[in-house]
Tab-separated table of C-alpha atoms and ligand atoms in Angstrom:
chain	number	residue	atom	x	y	z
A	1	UNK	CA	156.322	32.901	206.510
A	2	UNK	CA	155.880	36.715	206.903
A	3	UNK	CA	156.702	38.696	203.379
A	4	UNK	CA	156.149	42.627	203.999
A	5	UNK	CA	155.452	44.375	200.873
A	6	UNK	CA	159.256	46.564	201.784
A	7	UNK	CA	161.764	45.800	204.038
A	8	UNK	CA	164.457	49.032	204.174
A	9	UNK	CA	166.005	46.976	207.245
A	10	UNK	CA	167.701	44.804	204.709
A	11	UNK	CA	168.680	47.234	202.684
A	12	UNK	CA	170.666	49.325	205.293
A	13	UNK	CA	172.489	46.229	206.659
A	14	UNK	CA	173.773	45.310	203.395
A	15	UNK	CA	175.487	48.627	202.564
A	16	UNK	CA	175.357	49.774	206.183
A	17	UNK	CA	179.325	50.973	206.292
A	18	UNK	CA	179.282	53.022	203.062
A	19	UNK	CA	175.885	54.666	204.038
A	20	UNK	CA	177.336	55.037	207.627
A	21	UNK	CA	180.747	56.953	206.747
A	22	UNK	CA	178.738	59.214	203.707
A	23	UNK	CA	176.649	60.621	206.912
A	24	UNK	CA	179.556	60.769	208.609
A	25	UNK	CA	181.660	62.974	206.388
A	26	UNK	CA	178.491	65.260	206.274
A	27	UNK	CA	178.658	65.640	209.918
A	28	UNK	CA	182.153	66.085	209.836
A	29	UNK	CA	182.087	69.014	207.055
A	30	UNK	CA	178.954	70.424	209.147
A	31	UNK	CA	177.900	71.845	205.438
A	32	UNK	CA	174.493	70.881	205.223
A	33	UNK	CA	172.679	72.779	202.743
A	34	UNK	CA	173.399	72.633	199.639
A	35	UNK	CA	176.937	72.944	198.556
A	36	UNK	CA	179.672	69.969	197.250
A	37	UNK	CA	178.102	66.783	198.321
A	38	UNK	CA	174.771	67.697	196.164
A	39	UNK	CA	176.385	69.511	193.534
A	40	UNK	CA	178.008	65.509	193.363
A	41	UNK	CA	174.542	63.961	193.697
A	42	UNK	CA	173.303	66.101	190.792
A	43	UNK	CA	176.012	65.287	189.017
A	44	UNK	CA	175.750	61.781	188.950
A	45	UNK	CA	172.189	61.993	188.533
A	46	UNK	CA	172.334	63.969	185.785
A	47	UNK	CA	174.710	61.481	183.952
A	48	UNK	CA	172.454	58.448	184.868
A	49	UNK	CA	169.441	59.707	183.398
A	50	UNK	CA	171.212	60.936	180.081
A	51	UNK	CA	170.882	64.566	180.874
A	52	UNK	CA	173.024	67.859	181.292
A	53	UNK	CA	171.293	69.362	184.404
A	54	UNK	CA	170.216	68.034	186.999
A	55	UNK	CA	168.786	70.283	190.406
A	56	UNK	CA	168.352	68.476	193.554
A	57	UNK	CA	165.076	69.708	195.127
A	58	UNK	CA	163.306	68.856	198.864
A	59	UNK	CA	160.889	66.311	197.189
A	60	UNK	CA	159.198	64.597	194.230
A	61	UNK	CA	156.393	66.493	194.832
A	62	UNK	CA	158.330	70.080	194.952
A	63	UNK	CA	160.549	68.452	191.817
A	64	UNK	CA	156.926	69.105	190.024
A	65	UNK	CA	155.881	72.197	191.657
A	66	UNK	CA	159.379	74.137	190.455
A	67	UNK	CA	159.013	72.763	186.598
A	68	UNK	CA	155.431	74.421	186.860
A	69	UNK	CA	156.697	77.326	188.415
A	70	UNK	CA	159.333	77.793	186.133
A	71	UNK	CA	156.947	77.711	183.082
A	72	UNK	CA	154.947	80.274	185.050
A	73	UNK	CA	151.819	78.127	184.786
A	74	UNK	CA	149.573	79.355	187.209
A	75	UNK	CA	145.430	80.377	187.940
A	76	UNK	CA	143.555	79.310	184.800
A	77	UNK	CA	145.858	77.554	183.042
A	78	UNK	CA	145.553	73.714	181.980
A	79	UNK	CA	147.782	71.232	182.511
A	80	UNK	CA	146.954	67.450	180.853
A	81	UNK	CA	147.856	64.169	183.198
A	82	UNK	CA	146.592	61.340	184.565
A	83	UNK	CA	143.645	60.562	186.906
A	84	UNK	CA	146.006	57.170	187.836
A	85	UNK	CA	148.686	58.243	190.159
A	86	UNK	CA	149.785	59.860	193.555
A	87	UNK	CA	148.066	62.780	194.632
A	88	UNK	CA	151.533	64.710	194.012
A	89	UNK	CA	151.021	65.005	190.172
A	90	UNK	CA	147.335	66.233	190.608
A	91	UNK	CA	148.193	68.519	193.498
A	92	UNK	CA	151.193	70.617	192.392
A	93	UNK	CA	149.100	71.459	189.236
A	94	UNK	CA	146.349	72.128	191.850
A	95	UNK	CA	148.337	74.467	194.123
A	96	UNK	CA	149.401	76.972	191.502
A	97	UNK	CA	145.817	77.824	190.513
A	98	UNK	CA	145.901	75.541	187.423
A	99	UNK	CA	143.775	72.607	186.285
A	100	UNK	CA	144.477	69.554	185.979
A	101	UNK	CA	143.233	67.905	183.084
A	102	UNK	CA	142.367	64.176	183.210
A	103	UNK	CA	143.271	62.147	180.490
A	104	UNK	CA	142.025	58.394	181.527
A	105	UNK	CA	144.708	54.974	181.422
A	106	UNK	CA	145.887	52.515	178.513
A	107	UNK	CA	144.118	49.422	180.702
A	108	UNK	CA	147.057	47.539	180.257
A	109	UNK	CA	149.843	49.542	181.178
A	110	UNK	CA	148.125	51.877	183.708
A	111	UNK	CA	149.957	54.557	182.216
A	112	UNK	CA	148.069	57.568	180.304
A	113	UNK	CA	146.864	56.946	176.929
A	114	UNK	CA	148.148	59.188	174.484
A	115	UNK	CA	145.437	58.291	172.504
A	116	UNK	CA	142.640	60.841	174.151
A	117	UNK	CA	145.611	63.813	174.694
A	118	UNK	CA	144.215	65.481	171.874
A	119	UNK	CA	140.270	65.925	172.268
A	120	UNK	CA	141.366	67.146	176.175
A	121	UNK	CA	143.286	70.243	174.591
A	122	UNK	CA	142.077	73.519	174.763
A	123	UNK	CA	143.577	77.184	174.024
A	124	UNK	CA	144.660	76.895	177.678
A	125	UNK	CA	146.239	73.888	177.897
A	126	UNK	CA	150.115	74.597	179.076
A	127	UNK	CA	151.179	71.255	179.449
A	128	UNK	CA	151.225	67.403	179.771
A	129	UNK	CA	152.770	65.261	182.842
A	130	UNK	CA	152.681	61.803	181.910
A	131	UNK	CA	153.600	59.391	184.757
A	132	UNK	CA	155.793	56.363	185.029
A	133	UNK	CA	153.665	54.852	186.875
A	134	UNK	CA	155.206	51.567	188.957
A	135	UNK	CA	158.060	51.816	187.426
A	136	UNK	CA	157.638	51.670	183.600
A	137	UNK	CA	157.610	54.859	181.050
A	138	UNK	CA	154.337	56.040	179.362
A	139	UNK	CA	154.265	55.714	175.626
A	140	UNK	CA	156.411	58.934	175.267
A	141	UNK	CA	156.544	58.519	171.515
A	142	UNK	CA	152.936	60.284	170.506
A	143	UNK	CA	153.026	62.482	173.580
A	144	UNK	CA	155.968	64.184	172.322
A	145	UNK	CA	154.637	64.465	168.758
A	146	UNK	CA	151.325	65.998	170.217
A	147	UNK	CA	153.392	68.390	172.220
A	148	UNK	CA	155.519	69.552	169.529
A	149	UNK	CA	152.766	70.178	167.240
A	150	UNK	CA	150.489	71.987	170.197
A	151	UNK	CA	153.835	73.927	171.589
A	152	UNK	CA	153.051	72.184	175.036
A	153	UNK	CA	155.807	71.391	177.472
A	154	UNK	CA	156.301	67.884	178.680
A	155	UNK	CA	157.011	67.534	182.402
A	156	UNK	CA	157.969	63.449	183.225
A	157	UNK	CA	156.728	62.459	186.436
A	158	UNK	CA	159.549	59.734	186.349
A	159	UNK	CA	158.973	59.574	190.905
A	160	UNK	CA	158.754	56.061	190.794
A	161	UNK	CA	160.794	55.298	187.287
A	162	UNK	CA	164.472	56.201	188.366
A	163	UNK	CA	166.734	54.524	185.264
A	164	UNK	CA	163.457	53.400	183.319
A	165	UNK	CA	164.068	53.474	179.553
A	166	UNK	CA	161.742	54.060	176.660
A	167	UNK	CA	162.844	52.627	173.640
A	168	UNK	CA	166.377	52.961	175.011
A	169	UNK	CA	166.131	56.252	176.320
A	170	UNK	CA	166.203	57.041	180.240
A	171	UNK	CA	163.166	58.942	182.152
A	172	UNK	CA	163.529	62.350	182.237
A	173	UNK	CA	165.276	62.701	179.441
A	174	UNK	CA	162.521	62.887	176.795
A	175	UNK	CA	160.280	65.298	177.970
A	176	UNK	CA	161.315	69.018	179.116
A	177	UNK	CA	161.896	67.762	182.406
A	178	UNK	CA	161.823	64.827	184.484
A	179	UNK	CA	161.139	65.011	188.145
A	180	UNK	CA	162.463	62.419	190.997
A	181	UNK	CA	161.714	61.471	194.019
A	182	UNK	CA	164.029	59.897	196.372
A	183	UNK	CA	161.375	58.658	199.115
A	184	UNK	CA	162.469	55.928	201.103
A	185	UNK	CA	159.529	53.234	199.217
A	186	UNK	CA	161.624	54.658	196.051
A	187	UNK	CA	164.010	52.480	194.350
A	188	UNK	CA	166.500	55.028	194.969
A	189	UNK	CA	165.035	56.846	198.355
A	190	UNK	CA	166.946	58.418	200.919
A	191	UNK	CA	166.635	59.168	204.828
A	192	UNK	CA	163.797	61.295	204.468
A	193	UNK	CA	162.277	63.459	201.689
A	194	UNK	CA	164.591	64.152	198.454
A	195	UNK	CA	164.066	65.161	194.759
A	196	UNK	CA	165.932	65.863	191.431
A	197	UNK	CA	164.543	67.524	188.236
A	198	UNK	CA	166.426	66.744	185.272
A	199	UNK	CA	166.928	68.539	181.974
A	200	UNK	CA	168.978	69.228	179.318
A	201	UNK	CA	167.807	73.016	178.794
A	202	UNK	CA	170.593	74.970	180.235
A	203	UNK	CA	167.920	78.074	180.604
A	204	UNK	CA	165.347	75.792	182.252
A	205	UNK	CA	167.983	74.408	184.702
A	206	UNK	CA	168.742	77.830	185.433
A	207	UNK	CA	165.259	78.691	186.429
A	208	UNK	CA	164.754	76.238	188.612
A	209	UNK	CA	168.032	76.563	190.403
A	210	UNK	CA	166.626	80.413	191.372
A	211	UNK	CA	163.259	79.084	192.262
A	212	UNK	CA	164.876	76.348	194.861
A	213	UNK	CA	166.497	79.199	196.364
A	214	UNK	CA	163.378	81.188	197.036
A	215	UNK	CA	164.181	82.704	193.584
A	216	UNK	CA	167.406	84.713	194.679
A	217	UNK	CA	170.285	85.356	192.468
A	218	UNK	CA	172.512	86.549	193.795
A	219	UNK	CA	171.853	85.754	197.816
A	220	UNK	CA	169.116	88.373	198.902
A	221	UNK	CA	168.435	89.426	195.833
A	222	UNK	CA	165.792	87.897	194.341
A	223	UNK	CA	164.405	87.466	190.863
A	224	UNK	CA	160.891	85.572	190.704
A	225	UNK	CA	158.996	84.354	194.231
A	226	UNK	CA	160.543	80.752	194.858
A	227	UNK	CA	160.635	78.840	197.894
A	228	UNK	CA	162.804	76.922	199.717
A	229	UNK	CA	162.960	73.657	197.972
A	230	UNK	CA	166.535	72.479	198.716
A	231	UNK	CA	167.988	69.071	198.563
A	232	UNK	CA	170.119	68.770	202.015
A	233	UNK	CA	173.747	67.284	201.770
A	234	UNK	CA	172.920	64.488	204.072
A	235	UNK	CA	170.027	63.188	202.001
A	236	UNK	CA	172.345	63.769	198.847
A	237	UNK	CA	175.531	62.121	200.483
A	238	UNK	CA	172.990	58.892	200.931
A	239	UNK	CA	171.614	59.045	197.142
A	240	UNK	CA	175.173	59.066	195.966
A	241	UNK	CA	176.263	56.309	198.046
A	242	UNK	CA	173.560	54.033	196.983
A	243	UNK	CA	173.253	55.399	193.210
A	244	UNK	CA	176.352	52.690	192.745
A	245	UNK	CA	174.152	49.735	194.243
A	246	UNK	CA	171.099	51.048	192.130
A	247	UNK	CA	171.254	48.206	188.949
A	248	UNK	CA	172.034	45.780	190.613
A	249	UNK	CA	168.729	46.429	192.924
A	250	UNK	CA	166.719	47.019	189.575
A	251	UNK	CA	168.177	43.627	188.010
A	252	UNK	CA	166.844	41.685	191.504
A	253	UNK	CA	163.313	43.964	191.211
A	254	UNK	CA	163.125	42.572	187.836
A	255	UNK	CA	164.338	39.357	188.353
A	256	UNK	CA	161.347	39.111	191.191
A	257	UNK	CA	158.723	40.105	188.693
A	258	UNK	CA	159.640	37.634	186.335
A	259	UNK	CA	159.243	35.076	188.822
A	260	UNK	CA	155.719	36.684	189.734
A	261	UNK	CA	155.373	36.472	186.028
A	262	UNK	CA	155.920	33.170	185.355
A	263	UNK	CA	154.098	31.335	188.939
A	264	UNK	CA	151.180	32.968	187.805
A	265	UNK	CA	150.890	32.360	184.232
A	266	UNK	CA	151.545	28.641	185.576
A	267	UNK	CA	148.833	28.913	188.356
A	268	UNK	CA	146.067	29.519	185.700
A	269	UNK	CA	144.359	31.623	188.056
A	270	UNK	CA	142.451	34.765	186.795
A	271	UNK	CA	145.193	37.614	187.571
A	272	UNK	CA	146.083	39.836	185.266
A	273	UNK	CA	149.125	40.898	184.720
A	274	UNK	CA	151.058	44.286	184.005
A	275	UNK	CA	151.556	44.740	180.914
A	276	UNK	CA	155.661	45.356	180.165
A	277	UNK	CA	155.967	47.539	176.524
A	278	UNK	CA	159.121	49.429	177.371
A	279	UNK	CA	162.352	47.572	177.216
A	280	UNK	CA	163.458	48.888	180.867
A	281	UNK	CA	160.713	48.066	183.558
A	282	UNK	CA	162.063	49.265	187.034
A	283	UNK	CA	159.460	47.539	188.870
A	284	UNK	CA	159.392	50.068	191.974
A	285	UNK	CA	156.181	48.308	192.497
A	286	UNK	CA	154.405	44.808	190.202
A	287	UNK	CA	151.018	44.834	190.428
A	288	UNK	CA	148.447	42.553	190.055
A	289	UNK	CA	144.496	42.790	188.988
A	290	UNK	CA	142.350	40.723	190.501
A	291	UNK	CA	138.677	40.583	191.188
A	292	UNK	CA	137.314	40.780	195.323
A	293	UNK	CA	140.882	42.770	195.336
A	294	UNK	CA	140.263	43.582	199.346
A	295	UNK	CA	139.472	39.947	199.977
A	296	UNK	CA	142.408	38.885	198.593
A	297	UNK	CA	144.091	41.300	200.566
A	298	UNK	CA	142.844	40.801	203.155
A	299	UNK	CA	143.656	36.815	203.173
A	300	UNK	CA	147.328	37.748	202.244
A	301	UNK	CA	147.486	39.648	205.317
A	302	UNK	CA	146.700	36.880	207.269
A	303	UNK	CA	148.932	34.669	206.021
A	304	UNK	CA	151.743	37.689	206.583
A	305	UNK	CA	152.108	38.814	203.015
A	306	UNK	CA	152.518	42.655	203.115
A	307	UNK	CA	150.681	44.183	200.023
A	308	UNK	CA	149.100	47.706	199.002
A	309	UNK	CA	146.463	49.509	197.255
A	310	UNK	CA	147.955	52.253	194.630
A	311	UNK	CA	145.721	53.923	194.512
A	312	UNK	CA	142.234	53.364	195.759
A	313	UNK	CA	141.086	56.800	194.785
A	314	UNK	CA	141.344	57.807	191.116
A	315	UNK	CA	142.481	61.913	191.606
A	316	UNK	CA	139.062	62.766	189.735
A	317	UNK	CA	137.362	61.277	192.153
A	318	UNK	CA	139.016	62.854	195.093
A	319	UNK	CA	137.042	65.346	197.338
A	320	UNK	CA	139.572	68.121	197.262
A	321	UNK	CA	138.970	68.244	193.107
A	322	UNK	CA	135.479	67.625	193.105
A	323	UNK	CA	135.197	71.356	192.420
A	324	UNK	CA	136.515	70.900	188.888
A	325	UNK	CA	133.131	69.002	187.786
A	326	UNK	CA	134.298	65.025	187.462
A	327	UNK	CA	132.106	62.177	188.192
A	328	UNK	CA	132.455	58.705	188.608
A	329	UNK	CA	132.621	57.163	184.869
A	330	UNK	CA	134.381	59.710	183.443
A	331	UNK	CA	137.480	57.626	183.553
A	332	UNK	CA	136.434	53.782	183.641
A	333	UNK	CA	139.846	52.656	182.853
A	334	UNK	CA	141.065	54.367	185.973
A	335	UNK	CA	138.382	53.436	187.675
A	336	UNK	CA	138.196	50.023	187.578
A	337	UNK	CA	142.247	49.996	188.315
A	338	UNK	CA	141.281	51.401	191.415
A	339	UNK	CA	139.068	48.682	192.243
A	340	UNK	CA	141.682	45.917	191.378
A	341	UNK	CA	144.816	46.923	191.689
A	342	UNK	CA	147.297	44.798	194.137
A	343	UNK	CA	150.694	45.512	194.765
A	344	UNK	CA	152.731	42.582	195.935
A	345	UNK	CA	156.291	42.540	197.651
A	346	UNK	CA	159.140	42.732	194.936
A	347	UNK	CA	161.966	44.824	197.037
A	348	UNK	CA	165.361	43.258	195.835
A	349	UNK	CA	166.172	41.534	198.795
A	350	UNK	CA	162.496	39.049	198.828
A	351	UNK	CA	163.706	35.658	197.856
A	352	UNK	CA	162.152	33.171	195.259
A	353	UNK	CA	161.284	31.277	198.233
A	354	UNK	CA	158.796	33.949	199.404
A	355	UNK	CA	157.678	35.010	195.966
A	356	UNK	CA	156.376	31.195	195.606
A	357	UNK	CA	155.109	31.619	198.813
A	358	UNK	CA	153.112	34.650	198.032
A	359	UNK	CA	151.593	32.981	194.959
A	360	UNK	CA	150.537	29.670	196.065
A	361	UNK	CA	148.369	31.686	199.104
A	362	UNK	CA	147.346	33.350	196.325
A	363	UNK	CA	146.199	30.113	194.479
A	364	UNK	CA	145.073	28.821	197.601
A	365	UNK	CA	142.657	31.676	198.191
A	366	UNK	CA	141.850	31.906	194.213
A	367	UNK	CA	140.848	28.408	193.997
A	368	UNK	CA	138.748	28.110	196.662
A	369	UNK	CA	136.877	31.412	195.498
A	370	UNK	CA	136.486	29.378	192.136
A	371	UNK	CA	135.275	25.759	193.726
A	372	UNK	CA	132.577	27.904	196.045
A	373	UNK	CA	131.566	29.612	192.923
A	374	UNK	CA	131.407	25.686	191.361
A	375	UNK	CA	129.082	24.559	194.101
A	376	UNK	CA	126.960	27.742	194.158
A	377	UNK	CA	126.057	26.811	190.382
A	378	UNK	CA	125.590	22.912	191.225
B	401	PLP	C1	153.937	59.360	190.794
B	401	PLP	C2	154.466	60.176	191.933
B	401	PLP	N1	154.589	61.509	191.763
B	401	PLP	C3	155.097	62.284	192.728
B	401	PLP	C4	155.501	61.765	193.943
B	401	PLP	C5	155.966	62.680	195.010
B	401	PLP	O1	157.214	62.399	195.515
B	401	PLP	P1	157.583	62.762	197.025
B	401	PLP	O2	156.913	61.773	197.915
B	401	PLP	O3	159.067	62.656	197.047
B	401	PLP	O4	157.130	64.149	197.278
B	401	PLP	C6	155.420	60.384	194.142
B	401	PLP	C7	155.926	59.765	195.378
B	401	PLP	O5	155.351	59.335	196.271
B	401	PLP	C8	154.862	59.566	193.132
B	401	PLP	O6	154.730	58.257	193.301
């Protein structure tokens, strides 16, 4: 049986004729930057992530880079996140001339612990971007308090969390902003790059509206320096179109994990499981601990199961930053994610068939770790 860890294929022939004639009506309008069809994506963006504004932007990664840029954090500032995530987080603090400012993981949600915030925070700390990583919300609660009472602002790197709630609140709604990112791996991704920052601050909206437009406002007339981070019509026309099919993914994501869920608890194999504290888990990706992680990966492979490391690299630990003074230990939590983290495949369209499949190779290669470990102490 071959399981890859994402098959878009699937995807695109299910919904194939509303995709097709949204790309069509692009074409057909020739209006391709900017304009009505993303004015309707942010729109109905906006209203699913409970928030006024919404700004489509060219990526996740640029969705961060404006909220910075619109706080005017720049060389010598500080900016609190996690060492546990894409490089994206790390690097758009990174390419204004800030620092980023590790704060290490909660081990069992692999989301930042709110926990150490405070000892990290100095008289030049700006701000905090807390990640939703795989899918489910960091503990927004205390990093909210901490931010009122420090007068930091709270950018939600919700890339991977589109529709993820927090004690019934959507991502991106409880910070300052949120950020998305409508890569195709996302649960919402598009043909290409694509990105939304949400808020409910008309004045913030506002700001990074001018900075898409390589701060102008009016045309040729221009404000701040911006850049051009535009969302193109085409990639919003898609987002719209599948925004509608976007639950009722979720509900099959989630649906797969709780089969993962309940194999392995059955299997009584030494995984660990993610932790789920937040009452909507999004699942863009469910991910495993295990110990010889690359082994197991490795077998997997061979008996065609797709799977992934995020992320091998903790962002401390990555040569680019190794100017900013970290070394290995500084974050063990993260560290030792690194080491064991597995994702497995849980698009919507994997069947129960090949999640049982993808656990009993894992038993298979589990137990006979365990009875070679038996003989070696016989
Ligand atoms: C946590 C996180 N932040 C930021 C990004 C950046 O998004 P994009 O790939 O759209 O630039 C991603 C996506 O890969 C991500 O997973």
């Amino acid at each position: 049986m071959n399981v890859p860890l994402l098959d878009l294929k699937q995807q695109y022939a299910s919904i194939k004729s509303e995709i097709d004639s949204a790309i069509a009506e692009v074409l057909e309008s020739q209006h391709f930057i900017l304009g009505p069809k993303v004015e309707q994506c942010e729109r109905a963006i906006a209203a699913y992530s409970s928030c006024v504004h919404a700004v489509g932007v060219s990526s996740g990664s640029d969705a961060l880079l404006v909220c910075l840029m619109a706080e005017d954090i720049g060389a010598g500032d500080e900016v609190i996140t996690t060492p546990y995530t894409f490089f994206a987080t790390a690097g758009a603090i990174s390419r204004l001339g800030a620092i980023p400012k590790f704060v290490d993981i909660d081990p069992a949600t692999y989301n930042i612990d709110p926990e150490q915030i405070e000892e990290k925070i100095t008289p030049r700390t700006r701000a905090i971007i807390p990640v939703h990583l795989y899918g489910q919300m960091a503990d927004m609660d205390p990093i909210m308090q901490i931010a009122k009472e420090r007068g930091l602002v709270v950018i939600e790197d919700a890339a991977q969390a589109i529709g993820s709630e927090y004690n019934g609140r959507r991502s991106g709604s409880i910070g300052d902003y949120g950020c998305f990112s409508f890569f195709p791996s996302k649960n919402l991704g598009c043909a290409g790059d694509g990105g939304m920052v949400v808020t409910s601050d008309p004045k913030r909206a506002e700001k990074v509206r001018v900075i898409r437009a390589h701060g102008s406002k009016p045309k040729y007339y221009h404000k701040v320096v911006g850049g051009n981070f535009r969302l193109d019509a085409l990639q919003a026309a898609i987002i719209t179109a599948k925004l509608s099919h976007l639950d009722s993914w979720t509900a099959r994501r989630q649906k797969n994990a709780k089969t993962y869920d309940r194999l392995i608890a059955e299997s009584n194999l030494p995984i660990q499981r993610p932790k789920v504290v937040t009452n909507r888990h999004i699942f863009n990706q469910y991910v495993i601990r295990v110990a010889d992680r690359d082994k197991v990966q490795a077998f997997l492979r061979e008996k065609g199961v797709g799977t992934e490391v995020y992320y091998p690299v903790p962002m401390h630990l990555q040569e680019c930053f190794v100017h900013l003074g970290y070394k290995k230990g500084d974050f063990p939590a993260s560290e030792t994610a690194a080491n064991e983290t597995l994702a497995l495949p849980v698009y919507p369209e994997v069947s129960e068939e090949q999640v049982e499949y993808v656990v009993s190779s894992l038993t298979e290669f589990l137990s006979s770790l365990r009875s070679s470990a038996v003989m070696m102490h016989a």
